[in-house]
Amino acid sequence: MSRRFEEIDWQQTPMGEISLRRRLEPSLLVDVYEVKLGEEFLMSSLFTVAEVELARLGLAAVEGDGSGEGLDVVVGGLGLGYTAVAALEDDRVRTLTVVEALAPVISWHERQLLPGTAALTVDPRTTLLEGDFFALAREGHGFGDAPDLLHAVLLDIDHTPHHVLHPSHADLYSREGLSRLAATLHPGGVFALWSDDPPEDAFTALLAEVFADVAAHEVSFANPLTGGTSSNGVYVATTAVGSRPTD
């Protein structure tokens, strides 16, 4: 096996074959970690700016520190771990529950195969929960041992609200699905969503039908592969202070 490429892990999952790869990026002479599901590239350690901003922008919209007790946060989608690690950088976070549907992804972090996020599993605030985030949100019985009411939900699983990894995810991005998710939040709680595309007006308007305040951020970053700039979207939606959301 040459240093230029290594398949670190490969496993079969209910969603198809998933693999973790390391390759040397010749233009930068750095190791890049990538995840493929089947023939589709899901994520790369070369592009993490927007994943980090998902946590920073989402938690920045949460006022206070949970009445002095700290913030309870759920991250939907573990991936390479950058969103979760960025959330833990906020000292207000008391508990962080990361929901991941694919057991191999959790095992990569437990075995510390990803050096950039090795601190995630040793932080006592972290719980890695194997489960279907969308099914748990739909059922409305909470996310494992996380508190029933949350201060923030940070979601980074699908490519965009309209380009989903599995058809069963689509209903979350409807008015009804967003209302169910909003009901899991404290007053003034935040739902933040990463999207591979810049923000879309239609989805921003849909969020505004459910949440009291909505901000749509375009996150731009240098793309060393093209020599130009790429952009992702981060939606940040906040429930009303002093009242619980309703359907």
CSV table of N, CA and C in Angstrom, one decimal, residues 69-228:
chain,number,residue,atom,x,y,z
A,69,GLU,N,-27.3,25.9,34.0
A,69,GLU,CA,-27.0,24.4,34.0
A,69,GLU,C,-26.3,23.9,32.8
A,70,GLY,N,-26.1,24.8,31.8
A,70,GLY,CA,-25.5,24.4,30.6
A,70,GLY,C,-26.4,24.0,29.5
A,71,LEU,N,-25.9,23.8,28.3
A,71,LEU,CA,-26.7,23.5,27.1
A,71,LEU,C,-26.7,22.0,26.8
A,72,ASP,N,-27.9,21.5,26.4
A,72,ASP,CA,-28.0,20.1,26.0
A,72,ASP,C,-28.2,20.2,24.4
A,73,VAL,N,-27.3,19.5,23.7
A,73,VAL,CA,-27.2,19.7,22.3
A,73,VAL,C,-27.3,18.3,21.6
A,74,VAL,N,-28.0,18.2,20.5
A,74,VAL,CA,-28.0,17.0,19.7
A,74,VAL,C,-27.4,17.3,18.3
A,75,VAL,N,-26.5,16.5,17.9
A,75,VAL,CA,-26.0,16.6,16.5
A,75,VAL,C,-26.5,15.4,15.7
A,76,GLY,N,-27.1,15.7,14.6
A,76,GLY,CA,-27.6,14.6,13.7
A,76,GLY,C,-26.6,14.4,12.6
A,77,GLY,N,-25.9,13.2,12.7
A,77,GLY,CA,-24.9,12.9,11.7
A,77,GLY,C,-23.5,13.1,12.3
A,78,LEU,N,-22.7,12.0,12.5
A,78,LEU,CA,-21.4,12.1,13.0
A,78,LEU,C,-20.3,12.4,12.0
A,79,GLY,N,-20.4,11.6,10.9
A,79,GLY,CA,-19.4,11.9,9.8
A,79,GLY,C,-18.0,11.9,10.3
A,80,LEU,N,-17.2,12.8,9.8
A,80,LEU,CA,-15.8,12.9,10.2
A,80,LEU,C,-15.7,13.6,11.6
A,81,GLY,N,-16.8,14.1,12.1
A,81,GLY,CA,-16.8,14.6,13.5
A,81,GLY,C,-16.5,16.1,13.7
A,82,TYR,N,-16.4,16.9,12.6
A,82,TYR,CA,-16.0,18.3,12.8
A,82,TYR,C,-17.1,19.1,13.4
A,83,THR,N,-18.4,18.9,13.1
A,83,THR,CA,-19.4,19.6,13.7
A,83,THR,C,-19.5,19.4,15.2
A,84,ALA,N,-19.4,18.1,15.6
A,84,ALA,CA,-19.4,17.7,17.0
A,84,ALA,C,-18.3,18.3,17.8
A,85,VAL,N,-17.1,18.2,17.2
A,85,VAL,CA,-15.9,18.8,17.9
A,85,VAL,C,-16.0,20.3,18.1
A,86,ALA,N,-16.5,21.0,17.1
A,86,ALA,CA,-16.7,22.4,17.2
A,86,ALA,C,-17.8,22.8,18.2
A,87,ALA,N,-18.8,21.9,18.4
A,87,ALA,CA,-19.8,22.2,19.4
A,87,ALA,C,-19.2,22.1,20.8
A,88,LEU,N,-18.3,21.1,21.0
A,88,LEU,CA,-17.7,21.0,22.3
A,88,LEU,C,-16.7,22.1,22.6
A,89,GLU,N,-16.3,22.9,21.7
A,89,GLU,CA,-15.5,24.1,22.0
A,89,GLU,C,-16.3,25.2,22.7
A,90,ASP,N,-17.6,25.1,22.7
A,90,ASP,CA,-18.5,26.0,23.4
A,90,ASP,C,-18.6,25.5,24.9
A,91,ASP,N,-18.0,26.3,25.8
A,91,ASP,CA,-18.0,25.8,27.2
A,91,ASP,C,-19.4,25.7,27.8
A,92,ARG,N,-20.4,26.3,27.2
A,92,ARG,CA,-21.7,26.2,27.7
A,92,ARG,C,-22.3,24.8,27.5
A,93,VAL,N,-21.8,24.0,26.6
A,93,VAL,CA,-22.4,22.7,26.3
A,93,VAL,C,-22.2,21.8,27.5
A,94,ARG,N,-23.3,21.3,28.0
A,94,ARG,CA,-23.3,20.3,29.1
A,94,ARG,C,-23.3,18.9,28.6
A,95,THR,N,-24.2,18.6,27.7
A,95,THR,CA,-24.3,17.3,27.1
A,95,THR,C,-24.3,17.4,25.6
A,96,LEU,N,-23.6,16.5,24.9
A,96,LEU,CA,-23.6,16.4,23.4
A,96,LEU,C,-24.0,15.0,23.0
A,97,THR,N,-25.1,14.8,22.4
A,97,THR,CA,-25.5,13.5,21.9
A,97,THR,C,-25.4,13.6,20.4
A,98,VAL,N,-24.6,12.7,19.8
A,98,VAL,CA,-24.4,12.6,18.4
A,98,VAL,C,-25.1,11.4,17.9
A,99,VAL,N,-26.1,11.6,17.0
A,99,VAL,CA,-26.9,10.5,16.5
A,99,VAL,C,-26.3,10.1,15.1
A,100,GLU,N,-25.9,8.8,15.0
A,100,GLU,CA,-25.4,8.3,13.7
A,100,GLU,C,-26.0,7.0,13.4
A,101,ALA,N,-26.5,6.9,12.1
A,101,ALA,CA,-27.2,5.7,11.7
A,101,ALA,C,-26.3,4.5,11.4
A,102,LEU,N,-25.0,4.8,11.0
A,102,LEU,CA,-24.1,3.8,10.6
A,102,LEU,C,-23.1,3.4,11.6
A,103,ALA,N,-23.2,2.2,12.1
A,103,ALA,CA,-22.2,1.7,13.1
A,103,ALA,C,-20.8,1.9,12.7
A,104,PRO,N,-20.4,1.6,11.5
A,104,PRO,CA,-19.0,1.7,11.1
A,104,PRO,C,-18.4,3.1,11.4
A,105,VAL,N,-19.3,4.1,11.2
A,105,VAL,CA,-18.8,5.5,11.4
A,105,VAL,C,-18.5,5.8,12.8
A,106,ILE,N,-19.4,5.3,13.7
A,106,ILE,CA,-19.1,5.4,15.2
A,106,ILE,C,-17.8,4.6,15.5
A,107,SER,N,-17.6,3.5,14.9
A,107,SER,CA,-16.4,2.7,15.3
A,107,SER,C,-15.1,3.4,14.8
A,108,TRP,N,-15.2,4.2,13.7
A,108,TRP,CA,-14.0,4.9,13.3
A,108,TRP,C,-13.5,5.8,14.4
A,109,HIS,N,-14.5,6.5,15.0
A,109,HIS,CA,-14.2,7.5,16.1
A,109,HIS,C,-13.8,6.7,17.4
A,110,GLU,N,-14.4,5.7,17.7
A,110,GLU,CA,-14.1,4.9,18.9
A,110,GLU,C,-12.7,4.3,18.8
A,111,ARG,N,-12.3,4.0,17.6
A,111,ARG,CA,-10.9,3.5,17.4
A,111,ARG,C,-9.9,4.6,17.1
A,112,GLN,N,-10.4,5.8,17.1
A,112,GLN,CA,-9.6,7.0,16.8
A,112,GLN,C,-8.8,6.9,15.5
A,113,LEU,N,-9.5,6.5,14.4
A,113,LEU,CA,-8.9,6.5,13.1
A,113,LEU,C,-8.8,7.8,12.4
A,114,LEU,N,-9.4,8.8,13.0
A,114,LEU,CA,-9.5,10.1,12.4
A,114,LEU,C,-8.7,11.1,13.3
A,115,PRO,N,-7.5,11.4,13.1
A,115,PRO,CA,-6.7,12.2,14.0
A,115,PRO,C,-7.2,13.6,14.3
A,116,GLY,N,-7.9,14.2,13.3
A,116,GLY,CA,-8.4,15.5,13.5
A,116,GLY,C,-9.5,15.7,14.5
A,117,THR,N,-10.2,14.6,14.8
A,117,THR,CA,-11.3,14.7,15.8
A,117,THR,C,-11.1,13.7,16.9
A,118,ALA,N,-9.9,13.3,17.2
A,118,ALA,CA,-9.7,12.2,18.2
A,118,ALA,C,-10.2,12.6,19.6
A,119,ALA,N,-10.3,13.9,19.9
A,119,ALA,CA,-10.7,14.4,21.2
A,119,ALA,C,-12.2,14.1,21.5
A,120,LEU,N,-12.9,13.9,20.4
A,120,LEU,CA,-14.4,13.7,20.5
A,120,LEU,C,-14.8,12.7,21.5
A,121,THR,N,-14.3,11.5,21.4
A,121,THR,CA,-14.7,10.3,22.2
A,121,THR,C,-14.2,10.3,23.6
A,122,VAL,N,-13.2,11.1,23.9
A,122,VAL,CA,-12.7,11.2,25.3
A,122,VAL,C,-13.3,12.3,26.1
A,123,ASP,N,-14.1,13.1,25.5
A,123,ASP,CA,-14.8,14.2,26.2
A,123,ASP,C,-16.0,13.6,26.9
A,124,PRO,N,-16.1,13.8,28.3
A,124,PRO,CA,-17.1,13.1,29.0
A,124,PRO,C,-18.5,13.7,28.7
A,125,ARG,N,-18.6,14.8,28.0
A,125,ARG,CA,-19.9,15.3,27.7
A,125,ARG,C,-20.5,14.6,26.5
A,126,THR,N,-19.8,13.8,25.8
A,126,THR,CA,-20.2,13.2,24.5
A,126,THR,C,-20.8,11.9,24.7
A,127,THR,N,-21.9,11.7,24.0
A,127,THR,CA,-22.5,10.3,23.8
A,127,THR,C,-22.7,10.1,22.3
A,128,LEU,N,-22.2,9.0,21.8
A,128,LEU,CA,-22.4,8.6,20.4
A,128,LEU,C,-23.5,7.6,20.4
A,129,LEU,N,-24.6,7.9,19.7
A,129,LEU,CA,-25.8,7.1,19.7
A,129,LEU,C,-26.1,6.5,18.3
A,130,GLU,N,-26.0,5.2,18.2
A,130,GLU,CA,-26.4,4.6,17.0
A,130,GLU,C,-27.9,4.6,16.8
A,131,GLY,N,-28.3,5.2,15.7
A,131,GLY,CA,-29.8,5.3,15.5
A,131,GLY,C,-30.1,6.2,14.3
A,132,ASP,N,-31.3,6.1,13.9
A,132,ASP,CA,-31.8,6.8,12.7
A,132,ASP,C,-32.4,8.2,13.2
A,133,PHE,N,-31.6,9.3,13.0
A,133,PHE,CA,-32.1,10.6,13.5
A,133,PHE,C,-33.5,10.9,13.0
A,134,PHE,N,-33.8,10.6,11.8
A,134,PHE,CA,-35.1,11.0,11.2
A,134,PHE,C,-36.2,10.1,11.8
A,135,ALA,N,-36.0,8.9,12.1
A,135,ALA,CA,-37.0,8.0,12.7
A,135,ALA,C,-37.2,8.5,14.2
A,136,LEU,N,-36.1,8.8,14.9
A,136,LEU,CA,-36.3,9.3,16.3
A,136,LEU,C,-37.0,10.6,16.3
A,137,ALA,N,-36.7,11.5,15.4
A,137,ALA,CA,-37.4,12.8,15.3
A,137,ALA,C,-38.9,12.6,15.0
A,138,ARG,N,-39.2,11.6,14.1
A,138,ARG,CA,-40.6,11.4,13.7
A,138,ARG,C,-41.4,10.7,14.9
A,139,GLU,N,-40.7,9.8,15.6
A,139,GLU,CA,-41.4,9.1,16.7
A,139,GLU,C,-41.7,10.1,17.9
A,140,GLY,N,-40.8,11.0,18.1
A,140,GLY,CA,-41.1,12.0,19.2
A,140,GLY,C,-40.8,11.6,20.6
A,141,HIS,N,-40.0,10.5,20.8
A,141,HIS,CA,-39.7,10.0,22.1
A,141,HIS,C,-38.3,10.4,22.6
A,142,GLY,N,-37.7,11.3,21.9
A,142,GLY,CA,-36.4,11.8,22.3
A,142,GLY,C,-35.2,11.1,21.6
A,143,PHE,N,-34.0,11.5,21.9
A,143,PHE,CA,-32.8,11.0,21.3
A,143,PHE,C,-32.0,10.3,22.4
A,144,GLY,N,-32.3,9.0,22.6
A,144,GLY,CA,-31.5,8.2,23.6
A,144,GLY,C,-31.7,8.8,25.0
A,145,ASP,N,-30.6,9.0,25.7
A,145,ASP,CA,-30.6,9.5,27.0
A,145,ASP,C,-30.5,11.0,27.1
A,146,ALA,N,-30.6,11.7,25.9
A,146,ALA,CA,-30.6,13.2,25.9
A,146,ALA,C,-31.9,13.7,26.6
A,147,PRO,N,-31.8,14.8,27.3
A,147,PRO,CA,-33.0,15.4,27.9
A,147,PRO,C,-34.2,15.6,26.9
A,148,ASP,N,-35.4,15.5,27.4
A,148,ASP,CA,-36.5,15.6,26.5
A,148,ASP,C,-36.6,17.0,25.7
A,149,LEU,N,-36.1,18.0,26.4
A,149,LEU,CA,-36.1,19.3,25.8
A,149,LEU,C,-34.6,19.7,25.6
A,150,LEU,N,-34.3,20.2,24.4
A,150,LEU,CA,-32.9,20.5,24.0
A,150,LEU,C,-32.8,22.0,23.7
A,151,HIS,N,-31.5,22.5,23.9
A,151,HIS,CA,-31.2,23.9,23.5
A,151,HIS,C,-30.8,24.0,22.1
A,152,ALA,N,-30.3,23.0,21.5
A,152,ALA,CA,-30.0,23.1,20.0
A,152,ALA,C,-29.9,21.7,19.4
A,153,VAL,N,-30.4,21.7,18.1
A,153,VAL,CA,-30.2,20.5,17.3
A,153,VAL,C,-29.5,21.0,16.0
A,154,LEU,N,-28.3,20.3,15.8
A,154,LEU,CA,-27.5,20.7,14.6
A,154,LEU,C,-27.5,19.5,13.7
A,155,LEU,N,-27.9,19.7,12.5
A,155,LEU,CA,-28.2,18.6,11.5
A,155,LEU,C,-27.3,18.7,10.3
A,156,ASP,N,-26.5,17.6,10.1
A,156,ASP,CA,-25.7,17.5,8.9
A,156,ASP,C,-25.7,16.1,8.4
A,157,ILE,N,-26.7,15.7,7.6
A,157,ILE,CA,-26.8,14.4,7.1
A,157,ILE,C,-27.0,14.4,5.6
A,158,ASP,N,-28.1,15.0,5.2
A,158,ASP,CA,-28.4,15.0,3.8
A,158,ASP,C,-27.6,16.1,3.0
A,159,HIS,N,-27.6,16.0,1.7
A,159,HIS,CA,-26.8,17.0,0.9
A,159,HIS,C,-27.5,18.3,1.0
A,160,THR,N,-28.8,18.3,0.8
A,160,THR,CA,-29.6,19.5,0.9
A,160,THR,C,-31.0,19.1,1.4
A,161,PRO,N,-31.9,20.1,1.7
A,161,PRO,CA,-33.3,19.6,2.1
A,161,PRO,C,-34.0,18.9,0.9
A,162,HIS,N,-33.6,19.1,-0.3
A,162,HIS,CA,-34.2,18.4,-1.4
A,162,HIS,C,-33.5,17.3,-2.0
A,163,HIS,N,-32.2,17.1,-1.6
A,163,HIS,CA,-31.3,16.1,-2.1
A,163,HIS,C,-30.9,15.2,-0.9
A,164,VAL,N,-31.8,14.2,-0.6
A,164,VAL,CA,-31.6,13.5,0.6
A,164,VAL,C,-31.0,12.1,0.3
A,165,LEU,N,-30.3,11.6,1.3
A,165,LEU,CA,-29.6,10.3,1.2
A,165,LEU,C,-30.6,9.1,1.1
A,166,HIS,N,-31.8,9.3,1.7
A,166,HIS,CA,-32.8,8.2,1.7
A,166,HIS,C,-34.2,8.8,1.7
A,167,PRO,N,-35.1,8.3,0.9
A,167,PRO,CA,-36.4,8.9,0.9
A,167,PRO,C,-37.1,9.1,2.2
A,168,SER,N,-36.8,8.2,3.2
A,168,SER,CA,-37.4,8.4,4.5
A,168,SER,C,-37.0,9.6,5.3
A,169,HIS,N,-36.0,10.3,4.8
A,169,HIS,CA,-35.5,11.6,5.4
A,169,HIS,C,-36.4,12.8,5.0
A,170,ALA,N,-37.1,12.6,3.8
A,170,ALA,CA,-37.7,13.8,3.2
A,170,ALA,C,-38.7,14.5,4.1
A,171,ASP,N,-39.5,13.7,4.9
A,171,ASP,CA,-40.6,14.3,5.6
A,171,ASP,C,-40.1,15.3,6.7
A,172,LEU,N,-38.9,15.2,7.2
A,172,LEU,CA,-38.4,16.1,8.2
A,172,LEU,C,-38.4,17.6,7.6
A,173,TYR,N,-38.2,17.7,6.3
A,173,TYR,CA,-38.1,19.0,5.7
A,173,TYR,C,-39.4,19.6,5.2
A,174,SER,N,-40.5,19.0,5.7
A,174,SER,CA,-41.8,19.5,5.5
A,174,SER,C,-42.2,20.4,6.7
A,175,ARG,N,-43.3,21.1,6.6
A,175,ARG,CA,-43.8,21.9,7.7
A,175,ARG,C,-44.1,21.1,8.9
A,176,GLU,N,-44.7,19.9,8.7
A,176,GLU,CA,-45.1,19.0,9.8
A,176,GLU,C,-43.8,18.5,10.5
A,177,GLY,N,-42.8,18.0,9.7
A,177,GLY,CA,-41.6,17.5,10.2
A,177,GLY,C,-40.8,18.5,11.0
A,178,LEU,N,-40.8,19.7,10.5
A,178,LEU,CA,-40.1,20.8,11.2
A,178,LEU,C,-40.8,21.2,12.5
A,179,SER,N,-42.1,21.1,12.5
A,179,SER,CA,-42.8,21.4,13.7
A,179,SER,C,-42.6,20.4,14.7
A,180,ARG,N,-42.5,19.1,14.4
A,180,ARG,CA,-42.2,18.1,15.3
A,180,ARG,C,-40.8,18.3,15.9
A,181,LEU,N,-39.9,18.7,15.1
A,181,LEU,CA,-38.5,18.9,15.6
A,181,LEU,C,-38.5,20.2,16.5
A,182,ALA,N,-39.2,21.2,16.1
A,182,ALA,CA,-39.2,22.4,17.0
A,182,ALA,C,-39.8,22.1,18.3
A,183,ALA,N,-40.7,21.2,18.4
A,183,ALA,CA,-41.3,20.8,19.7
A,183,ALA,C,-40.3,20.2,20.7
A,184,THR,N,-39.2,19.7,20.2
A,184,THR,CA,-38.2,19.1,21.1
A,184,THR,C,-37.3,20.2,21.7
A,185,LEU,N,-37.5,21.5,21.3
A,185,LEU,CA,-36.6,22.5,21.7
A,185,LEU,C,-37.1,23.4,22.9
A,186,HIS,N,-36.3,23.8,23.7
A,186,HIS,CA,-36.6,24.9,24.7
A,186,HIS,C,-37.1,26.1,24.0
A,187,PRO,N,-37.9,27.0,24.7
A,187,PRO,CA,-38.1,28.3,24.1
A,187,PRO,C,-36.8,29.0,23.9
A,188,GLY,N,-36.7,29.6,22.7
A,188,GLY,CA,-35.4,30.2,22.4
A,188,GLY,C,-34.3,29.2,21.9
A,189,GLY,N,-34.8,27.9,21.7
A,189,GLY,CA,-33.9,26.9,21.2
A,189,GLY,C,-33.7,27.0,19.7
A,190,VAL,N,-32.6,26.3,19.2
A,190,VAL,CA,-32.2,26.5,17.9
A,190,VAL,C,-32.1,25.2,17.1
A,191,PHE,N,-32.6,25.2,15.9
A,191,PHE,CA,-32.4,24.1,14.9
A,191,PHE,C,-31.5,24.7,13.8
A,192,ALA,N,-30.3,24.1,13.6
A,192,ALA,CA,-29.4,24.6,12.6
A,192,ALA,C,-29.1,23.4,11.6
A,193,LEU,N,-29.1,23.8,10.3
A,193,LEU,CA,-29.0,22.8,9.3
A,193,LEU,C,-27.9,23.1,8.3
A,194,TRP,N,-27.0,22.2,8.0
A,194,TRP,CA,-26.0,22.3,6.9
A,194,TRP,C,-26.6,21.9,5.6
A,195,SER,N,-26.3,22.6,4.5
A,195,SER,CA,-26.7,22.2,3.1
A,195,SER,C,-25.5,22.4,2.2
A,196,ASP,N,-25.3,21.5,1.3
A,196,ASP,CA,-24.2,21.5,0.3
A,196,ASP,C,-24.4,22.7,-0.6
A,197,ASP,N,-25.6,23.2,-0.8
A,197,ASP,CA,-25.9,24.3,-1.7
A,197,ASP,C,-26.0,25.6,-0.8
A,198,PRO,N,-25.8,26.7,-1.4
A,198,PRO,CA,-26.1,28.0,-0.7
A,198,PRO,C,-27.6,28.0,-0.3
A,199,PRO,N,-28.0,28.9,0.6
A,199,PRO,CA,-29.4,28.9,1.1
A,199,PRO,C,-30.4,29.1,-0.1
A,200,GLU,N,-31.6,28.5,0.1
A,200,GLU,CA,-32.7,28.6,-0.9
A,200,GLU,C,-33.8,29.4,-0.2
A,201,ASP,N,-34.3,30.3,-1.0
A,201,ASP,CA,-35.4,31.2,-0.5
A,201,ASP,C,-36.6,30.4,0.0
A,202,ALA,N,-37.0,29.3,-0.8
A,202,ALA,CA,-38.2,28.6,-0.5
A,202,ALA,C,-38.1,27.9,0.8
A,203,PHE,N,-36.9,27.2,1.1
A,203,PHE,CA,-36.8,26.5,2.3
A,203,PHE,C,-36.6,27.5,3.5
A,204,THR,N,-36.0,28.6,3.3
A,204,THR,CA,-35.9,29.7,4.3
A,204,THR,C,-37.3,30.1,4.7
A,205,ALA,N,-38.2,30.3,3.7
A,205,ALA,CA,-39.6,30.7,4.0
A,205,ALA,C,-40.3,29.6,4.7
A,206,LEU,N,-40.1,28.4,4.4
A,206,LEU,CA,-40.7,27.3,5.1
A,206,LEU,C,-40.3,27.3,6.6
A,207,LEU,N,-39.1,27.4,6.8
A,207,LEU,CA,-38.6,27.5,8.2
A,207,LEU,C,-39.3,28.6,9.0
A,208,ALA,N,-39.5,29.8,8.3
A,208,ALA,CA,-40.1,30.9,8.9
A,208,ALA,C,-41.6,30.7,9.3
A,209,GLU,N,-42.2,29.7,8.6
A,209,GLU,CA,-43.6,29.3,9.0
A,209,GLU,C,-43.7,28.6,10.3
A,210,VAL,N,-42.5,28.0,10.8
A,210,VAL,CA,-42.5,27.2,12.0
A,210,VAL,C,-41.8,27.9,13.1
A,211,PHE,N,-40.7,28.6,12.8
A,211,PHE,CA,-39.8,29.1,13.8
A,211,PHE,C,-40.0,30.7,13.9
A,212,ALA,N,-39.7,31.2,15.1
A,212,ALA,CA,-39.9,32.6,15.3
A,212,ALA,C,-38.9,33.5,14.6
A,213,ASP,N,-37.7,33.0,14.4
A,213,ASP,CA,-36.6,33.7,13.8
A,213,ASP,C,-35.8,32.8,12.9
A,214,VAL,N,-35.4,33.2,11.7
A,214,VAL,CA,-34.7,32.4,10.8
A,214,VAL,C,-33.6,33.2,10.1
A,215,ALA,N,-32.4,32.7,10.1
A,215,ALA,CA,-31.3,33.3,9.4
A,215,ALA,C,-30.7,32.3,8.4
A,216,ALA,N,-30.4,32.7,7.2
A,216,ALA,CA,-29.8,31.8,6.2
A,216,ALA,C,-28.4,32.3,5.9
A,217,HIS,N,-27.4,31.6,6.2
A,217,HIS,CA,-26.0,32.0,6.0
A,217,HIS,C,-25.4,31.3,4.8
A,218,GLU,N,-24.7,32.0,3.9
A,218,GLU,CA,-23.9,31.4,2.9
A,218,GLU,C,-22.5,31.4,3.4
A,219,VAL,N,-21.9,30.2,3.5
A,219,VAL,CA,-20.5,30.1,4.0
A,219,VAL,C,-19.6,29.8,2.8
A,220,SER,N,-18.7,30.7,2.6
A,220,SER,CA,-17.8,30.5,1.4
A,220,SER,C,-16.4,30.2,1.9
A,221,PHE,N,-15.7,29.4,1.1
A,221,PHE,CA,-14.4,28.9,1.5
A,221,PHE,C,-13.6,28.6,0.3
A,222,ALA,N,-12.3,28.7,0.4
A,222,ALA,CA,-11.3,28.5,-0.7
A,222,ALA,C,-11.4,27.0,-1.1
A,223,ASN,N,-11.5,26.7,-2.4
A,223,ASN,CA,-11.5,25.4,-2.9
A,223,ASN,C,-10.1,25.1,-3.6
A,224,PRO,N,-9.2,24.4,-2.9
A,224,PRO,CA,-7.9,24.2,-3.5
A,224,PRO,C,-7.9,23.4,-4.8
A,225,LEU,N,-8.9,22.6,-4.9
A,225,LEU,CA,-9.0,21.7,-6.1
A,225,LEU,C,-9.4,22.5,-7.4
A,226,THR,N,-10.1,23.5,-7.2
A,226,THR,CA,-10.5,24.3,-8.4
A,226,THR,C,-9.7,25.6,-8.5
A,227,GLY,N,-9.1,26.0,-7.4
A,227,GLY,CA,-8.4,27.3,-7.3
A,227,GLY,C,-9.4,28.5,-7.1
A,228,GLY,N,-10.6,28.2,-6.9
A,228,GLY,CA,-11.6,29.2,-6.7
A,228,GLY,C,-12.3,29.2,-5.3
